[in-house]
Amino acid sequence: MQINDKDKITILLNLLGEHYNASHKMRERSLNFAIWILGFGVAIIWLLLSGASLTISQNIFLTLFVTIVSLLTIYFLHAIEKGFHTNRNIMIDIQRVLGCYEQGIYVDSKSLFPKEYEEKYKEKKGDKEKNKMTVQNLKKFLRTLDFHFVSIYIWIILITLMIILLIWINPNQQNQKNKKITLNSYTSEQAGLITSANGQK
Protein backbone atom coordinates (compact mmCIF):
# COMPACT_ATOMS: atom_id res chain seq x y z
CA MET A 1 0.00 0.00 0.00
CA GLN A 2 1.31 3.39 -0.99
CA ILE A 3 0.38 6.66 0.69
CA ASN A 4 0.71 9.97 -1.10
CA ASP A 5 2.61 12.85 0.47
CA LYS A 6 -0.51 14.80 1.43
CA ASP A 7 -1.94 11.86 3.38
CA LYS A 8 1.44 11.27 5.02
CA ILE A 9 1.54 14.85 6.26
CA THR A 10 -2.01 14.55 7.58
CA ILE A 11 -1.14 11.34 9.43
CA LEU A 12 2.03 12.88 10.88
CA LEU A 13 0.17 15.98 12.06
CA ASN A 14 -2.49 13.83 13.75
CA LEU A 15 0.19 11.72 15.42
CA LEU A 16 2.04 14.83 16.55
CA GLY A 17 -1.14 16.23 18.09
CA GLU A 18 -1.80 12.98 19.96
CA HIS A 19 1.73 12.90 21.33
CA TYR A 20 1.47 16.54 22.42
CA ASN A 21 -1.70 15.67 24.35
CA ALA A 22 -0.03 12.59 25.84
CA SER A 23 2.92 14.72 26.96
CA HIS A 24 0.66 17.18 28.77
CA LYS A 25 -1.31 14.35 30.39
CA MET A 26 1.89 12.72 31.68
CA ARG A 27 2.99 15.97 33.28
CA GLU A 28 -0.45 16.50 34.78
CA ARG A 29 -0.65 12.92 36.08
CA SER A 30 2.77 13.13 37.71
CA LEU A 31 1.94 16.45 39.37
CA ASN A 32 -1.46 15.29 40.64
CA PHE A 33 0.01 12.07 42.04
CA ALA A 34 2.83 13.98 43.74
CA ILE A 35 0.35 16.45 45.26
CA TRP A 36 -1.74 13.56 46.62
CA ILE A 37 1.32 11.90 48.17
CA LEU A 38 2.53 15.20 49.62
CA GLY A 39 -0.91 15.78 51.11
CA PHE A 40 -0.56 12.40 52.81
CA GLY A 41 2.84 13.52 54.10
CA VAL A 42 1.43 16.78 55.46
CA ALA A 43 -1.25 14.76 57.29
CA ILE A 44 1.48 12.69 58.98
CA ILE A 45 3.36 15.87 59.94
CA TRP A 46 0.17 17.31 61.44
CA LEU A 47 -0.36 14.07 63.39
CA LEU A 48 3.17 14.23 64.79
CA LEU A 49 2.83 17.88 65.78
CA SER A 50 -0.65 17.49 67.30
CA GLY A 51 0.56 15.70 70.41
CA ALA A 52 0.91 12.06 69.30
CA SER A 53 3.38 10.15 71.45
CA LEU A 54 5.06 7.15 69.80
CA THR A 55 7.14 4.32 71.17
CA ILE A 56 10.50 3.32 69.68
CA SER A 57 8.95 0.39 67.79
CA GLN A 58 6.24 2.70 66.42
CA ASN A 59 8.91 5.19 65.33
CA ILE A 60 10.77 2.44 63.47
CA PHE A 61 7.60 1.14 61.82
CA LEU A 62 6.48 4.63 60.76
CA THR A 63 9.96 5.44 59.42
CA LEU A 64 9.99 2.26 57.31
CA PHE A 65 6.46 2.95 56.09
CA VAL A 66 7.25 6.54 55.05
CA THR A 67 10.50 5.45 53.35
CA ILE A 68 8.80 2.65 51.39
CA VAL A 69 5.94 4.92 50.28
CA SER A 70 8.46 7.56 49.15
CA LEU A 71 10.54 5.04 47.19
CA LEU A 72 7.45 3.60 45.50
CA THR A 73 6.32 7.13 44.65
CA ILE A 74 9.68 7.97 43.07
CA TYR A 75 9.63 4.66 41.17
CA PHE A 76 6.14 5.37 39.81
CA LEU A 77 7.08 8.93 38.83
CA HIS A 78 10.27 7.67 37.17
CA ALA A 79 8.18 5.28 35.06
CA ILE A 80 6.04 8.24 33.95
CA GLU A 81 9.20 10.24 33.23
CA LYS A 82 10.62 7.44 31.04
CA GLY A 83 7.38 7.35 29.07
CA PHE A 84 7.51 11.14 28.82
CA HIS A 85 11.04 11.07 27.35
CA THR A 86 10.11 8.30 24.90
CA ASN A 87 7.06 10.27 23.82
CA ARG A 88 9.16 13.42 23.40
CA ASN A 89 11.70 11.61 21.20
CA ILE A 90 8.85 10.41 18.97
CA MET A 91 7.60 13.99 18.74
CA ILE A 92 11.07 15.16 17.68
CA ASP A 93 11.21 12.42 15.01
CA ILE A 94 7.86 13.57 13.61
CA GLN A 95 8.96 17.20 13.73
CA ARG A 96 12.15 16.28 11.88
CA VAL A 97 10.22 14.44 9.15
CA LEU A 98 7.96 17.49 8.79
CA GLY A 99 11.05 19.65 8.35
CA CYS A 100 10.55 21.72 11.49
CA TYR A 101 14.33 21.89 12.07
CA GLU A 102 15.32 22.77 8.51
CA GLN A 103 15.84 26.35 7.46
CA GLY A 104 13.66 27.99 4.85
CA ILE A 105 10.81 25.45 4.77
CA TYR A 106 8.29 27.26 6.97
CA VAL A 107 10.13 30.49 7.79
CA ASP A 108 12.57 32.34 5.56
CA SER A 109 16.26 31.94 6.49
CA LYS A 110 15.57 30.03 9.73
CA SER A 111 13.97 26.85 11.03
CA LEU A 112 10.55 26.63 12.67
CA PHE A 113 12.09 25.10 15.82
CA PRO A 114 15.66 25.82 16.97
CA LYS A 115 18.20 23.13 16.19
CA GLU A 116 19.30 23.16 19.84
CA TYR A 117 15.88 21.81 20.83
CA GLU A 118 16.40 18.73 18.70
CA GLU A 119 19.95 18.20 19.94
CA LYS A 120 18.98 18.87 23.55
CA TYR A 121 16.30 16.22 23.85
CA LYS A 122 17.02 13.65 21.19
CA GLU A 123 18.89 10.72 22.69
CA LYS A 124 21.95 9.70 20.66
CA LYS A 125 23.47 6.29 21.29
CA GLY A 126 26.65 4.57 20.17
CA ASP A 127 29.01 7.51 20.55
CA LYS A 128 31.47 6.55 23.29
CA GLU A 129 33.14 9.96 23.32
CA LYS A 130 29.84 11.65 24.13
CA ASN A 131 29.19 9.16 26.93
CA LYS A 132 32.45 9.95 28.74
CA MET A 133 32.25 11.89 31.99
CA THR A 134 33.54 15.33 31.05
CA VAL A 135 32.54 18.82 32.12
CA GLN A 136 31.08 19.52 28.69
CA ASN A 137 29.06 16.30 28.67
CA LEU A 138 27.91 17.02 32.22
CA LYS A 139 26.62 20.42 31.12
CA LYS A 140 24.82 18.78 28.20
CA PHE A 141 23.31 16.23 30.58
CA LEU A 142 22.06 18.97 32.90
CA ARG A 143 20.47 20.73 29.95
CA THR A 144 18.58 17.56 29.03
CA LEU A 145 17.04 17.22 32.50
CA ASP A 146 13.35 17.87 32.71
CA PHE A 147 13.06 20.12 35.74
CA HIS A 148 9.35 19.35 36.07
CA PHE A 149 10.21 15.85 37.28
CA VAL A 150 13.44 16.89 39.04
CA SER A 151 11.57 19.46 41.13
CA ILE A 152 8.94 16.85 42.08
CA TYR A 153 11.69 14.40 43.16
CA ILE A 154 13.34 17.09 45.30
CA TRP A 155 9.98 18.04 46.76
CA ILE A 156 9.19 14.45 47.79
CA ILE A 157 12.67 13.81 49.22
CA LEU A 158 12.55 16.97 51.35
CA ILE A 159 9.10 16.11 52.72
CA THR A 160 10.25 12.55 53.47
CA LEU A 161 13.32 13.77 55.35
CA MET A 162 11.19 16.26 57.28
CA ILE A 163 8.73 13.55 58.33
CA ILE A 164 11.52 11.18 59.44
CA LEU A 165 13.16 14.01 61.38
CA LEU A 166 9.89 14.82 63.15
CA ILE A 167 9.33 11.13 63.93
CA TRP A 168 12.60 10.90 65.84
CA ILE A 169 12.77 14.47 67.15
CA ASN A 170 9.16 14.90 68.17
CA PRO A 171 8.82 18.04 70.33
CA ASN A 172 5.84 16.54 72.17
CA GLN A 173 7.85 13.48 73.14
CA GLN A 174 10.73 15.70 74.27
CA ASN A 175 8.36 17.76 76.42
CA GLN A 176 6.94 14.62 78.00
CA LYS A 177 10.45 13.38 78.78
CA ASN A 178 11.33 16.72 80.35
CA LYS A 179 8.14 16.62 82.43
CA LYS A 180 9.02 13.12 83.67
CA ILE A 181 12.54 14.23 84.56
CA THR A 182 11.19 17.29 86.39
CA LEU A 183 8.58 15.18 88.21
CA ASN A 184 11.18 12.60 89.26
CA SER A 185 13.57 15.27 90.51
CA TYR A 186 10.72 16.98 92.37
CA THR A 187 9.70 13.66 93.96
CA SER A 188 13.31 12.98 94.96
CA GLU A 189 13.60 16.41 96.55
CA GLN A 190 10.36 15.89 98.49
CA ALA A 191 11.57 12.48 99.66
CA GLY A 192 14.86 14.02 100.76
CA LEU A 193 13.09 16.74 102.73
CA ILE A 194 10.85 14.21 104.45
CA THR A 195 13.86 12.05 105.36
CA SER A 196 15.71 15.07 106.73
CA ALA A 197 12.69 16.11 108.79
CA ASN A 198 12.35 12.63 110.25
CA GLY A 199 16.05 12.58 111.07
CA GLN A 200 15.85 15.88 112.96
CA LYS A 201 12.97 14.55 115.03
XYZ file of C-alpha atoms in Angstrom:
201
model
C 0.000 0.000 0.000
C 1.314 3.392 -0.989
C 0.376 6.665 0.689
C 0.708 9.965 -1.104
C 2.615 12.849 0.470
C -0.511 14.798 1.430
C -1.944 11.862 3.382
C 1.444 11.265 5.016
C 1.543 14.855 6.260
C -2.015 14.551 7.585
C -1.139 11.344 9.430
C 2.027 12.881 10.884
C 0.169 15.981 12.063
C -2.485 13.834 13.749
C 0.190 11.719 15.422
C 2.036 14.831 16.554
C -1.144 16.229 18.090
C -1.800 12.979 19.955
C 1.731 12.903 21.325
C 1.466 16.536 22.419
C -1.699 15.668 24.348
C -0.025 12.592 25.845
C 2.919 14.718 26.965
C 0.658 17.184 28.770
C -1.312 14.346 30.392
C 1.895 12.718 31.678
C 2.994 15.973 33.283
C -0.450 16.499 34.780
C -0.654 12.921 36.081
C 2.775 13.125 37.709
C 1.944 16.450 39.370
C -1.465 15.285 40.639
C 0.010 12.072 42.035
C 2.832 13.979 43.738
C 0.355 16.451 45.263
C -1.740 13.556 46.620
C 1.317 11.904 48.172
C 2.531 15.195 49.619
C -0.913 15.785 51.114
C -0.563 12.405 52.813
C 2.845 13.519 54.100
C 1.431 16.777 55.458
C -1.247 14.760 57.291
C 1.476 12.686 58.984
C 3.358 15.869 59.936
C 0.166 17.306 61.441
C -0.356 14.073 63.388
C 3.171 14.231 64.787
C 2.832 17.881 65.783
C -0.648 17.490 67.296
C 0.564 15.701 70.406
C 0.909 12.064 69.297
C 3.384 10.145 71.450
C 5.058 7.148 69.802
C 7.143 4.316 71.173
C 10.500 3.324 69.677
C 8.949 0.394 67.791
C 6.238 2.696 66.417
C 8.909 5.187 65.333
C 10.769 2.444 63.473
C 7.599 1.138 61.818
C 6.484 4.632 60.760
C 9.959 5.443 59.416
C 9.995 2.262 57.312
C 6.455 2.948 56.094
C 7.250 6.535 55.049
C 10.496 5.446 53.354
C 8.799 2.647 51.386
C 5.944 4.922 50.278
C 8.458 7.556 49.153
C 10.544 5.037 47.188
C 7.450 3.598 45.500
C 6.316 7.130 44.649
C 9.676 7.971 43.070
C 9.631 4.655 41.165
C 6.138 5.367 39.812
C 7.077 8.927 38.825
C 10.272 7.666 37.173
C 8.182 5.281 35.060
C 6.041 8.239 33.952
C 9.202 10.239 33.230
C 10.622 7.445 31.044
C 7.381 7.352 29.073
C 7.510 11.142 28.821
C 11.041 11.069 27.350
C 10.112 8.304 24.897
C 7.060 10.270 23.816
C 9.156 13.420 23.400
C 11.698 11.613 21.198
C 8.845 10.405 18.969
C 7.601 13.993 18.737
C 11.070 15.156 17.677
C 11.212 12.416 15.011
C 7.863 13.566 13.610
C 8.959 17.199 13.728
C 12.154 16.279 11.885
C 10.222 14.438 9.153
C 7.962 17.488 8.788
C 11.050 19.649 8.350
C 10.554 21.722 11.487
C 14.334 21.885 12.075
C 15.318 22.770 8.511
C 15.839 26.353 7.456
C 13.657 27.989 4.846
C 10.811 25.447 4.768
C 8.292 27.263 6.967
C 10.134 30.485 7.791
C 12.573 32.342 5.558
C 16.258 31.936 6.490
C 15.572 30.032 9.726
C 13.968 26.852 11.027
C 10.555 26.632 12.674
C 12.091 25.098 15.820
C 15.662 25.822 16.966
C 18.205 23.135 16.186
C 19.300 23.163 19.836
C 15.881 21.812 20.834
C 16.396 18.731 18.703
C 19.947 18.197 19.938
C 18.978 18.865 23.546
C 16.301 16.224 23.846
C 17.025 13.653 21.189
C 18.894 10.724 22.695
C 21.948 9.703 20.656
C 23.467 6.290 21.286
C 26.645 4.569 20.170
C 29.011 7.514 20.550
C 31.469 6.554 23.286
C 33.138 9.959 23.324
C 29.843 11.649 24.126
C 29.191 9.162 26.933
C 32.447 9.945 28.743
C 32.249 11.891 31.990
C 33.543 15.335 31.050
C 32.537 18.816 32.125
C 31.081 19.517 28.688
C 29.055 16.304 28.667
C 27.909 17.016 32.225
C 26.622 20.421 31.120
C 24.818 18.780 28.195
C 23.310 16.227 30.575
C 22.060 18.966 32.905
C 20.466 20.729 29.947
C 18.575 17.556 29.034
C 17.042 17.217 32.505
C 13.351 17.873 32.713
C 13.061 20.124 35.744
C 9.353 19.355 36.066
C 10.215 15.852 37.282
C 13.437 16.887 39.040
C 11.569 19.455 41.132
C 8.939 16.848 42.079
C 11.686 14.402 43.165
C 13.341 17.092 45.302
C 9.977 18.041 46.762
C 9.186 14.450 47.786
C 12.671 13.808 49.216
C 12.548 16.966 51.346
C 9.095 16.112 52.718
C 10.251 12.550 53.467
C 13.324 13.772 55.353
C 11.194 16.264 57.280
C 8.733 13.547 58.329
C 11.517 11.185 59.442
C 13.163 14.011 61.377
C 9.890 14.817 63.148
C 9.330 11.133 63.934
C 12.601 10.896 65.843
C 12.766 14.471 67.146
C 9.156 14.900 68.172
C 8.819 18.043 70.333
C 5.844 16.536 72.169
C 7.853 13.480 73.143
C 10.735 15.697 74.272
C 8.359 17.759 76.418
C 6.938 14.624 77.999
C 10.449 13.376 78.784
C 11.332 16.725 80.352
C 8.142 16.621 82.430
C 9.022 13.122 83.665
C 12.541 14.228 84.563
C 11.189 17.288 86.389
C 8.584 15.183 88.211
C 11.180 12.599 89.255
C 13.565 15.267 90.508
C 10.720 16.978 92.371
C 9.700 13.661 93.961
C 13.311 12.984 94.959
C 13.597 16.408 96.555
C 10.357 15.886 98.488
C 11.567 12.476 99.661
C 14.858 14.019 100.764
C 13.090 16.745 102.734
C 10.850 14.209 104.455
C 13.865 12.054 105.356
C 15.707 15.073 106.732
C 12.692 16.110 108.789
C 12.346 12.630 110.250
C 16.055 12.575 111.069
C 15.845 15.875 112.956
C 12.970 14.552 115.034
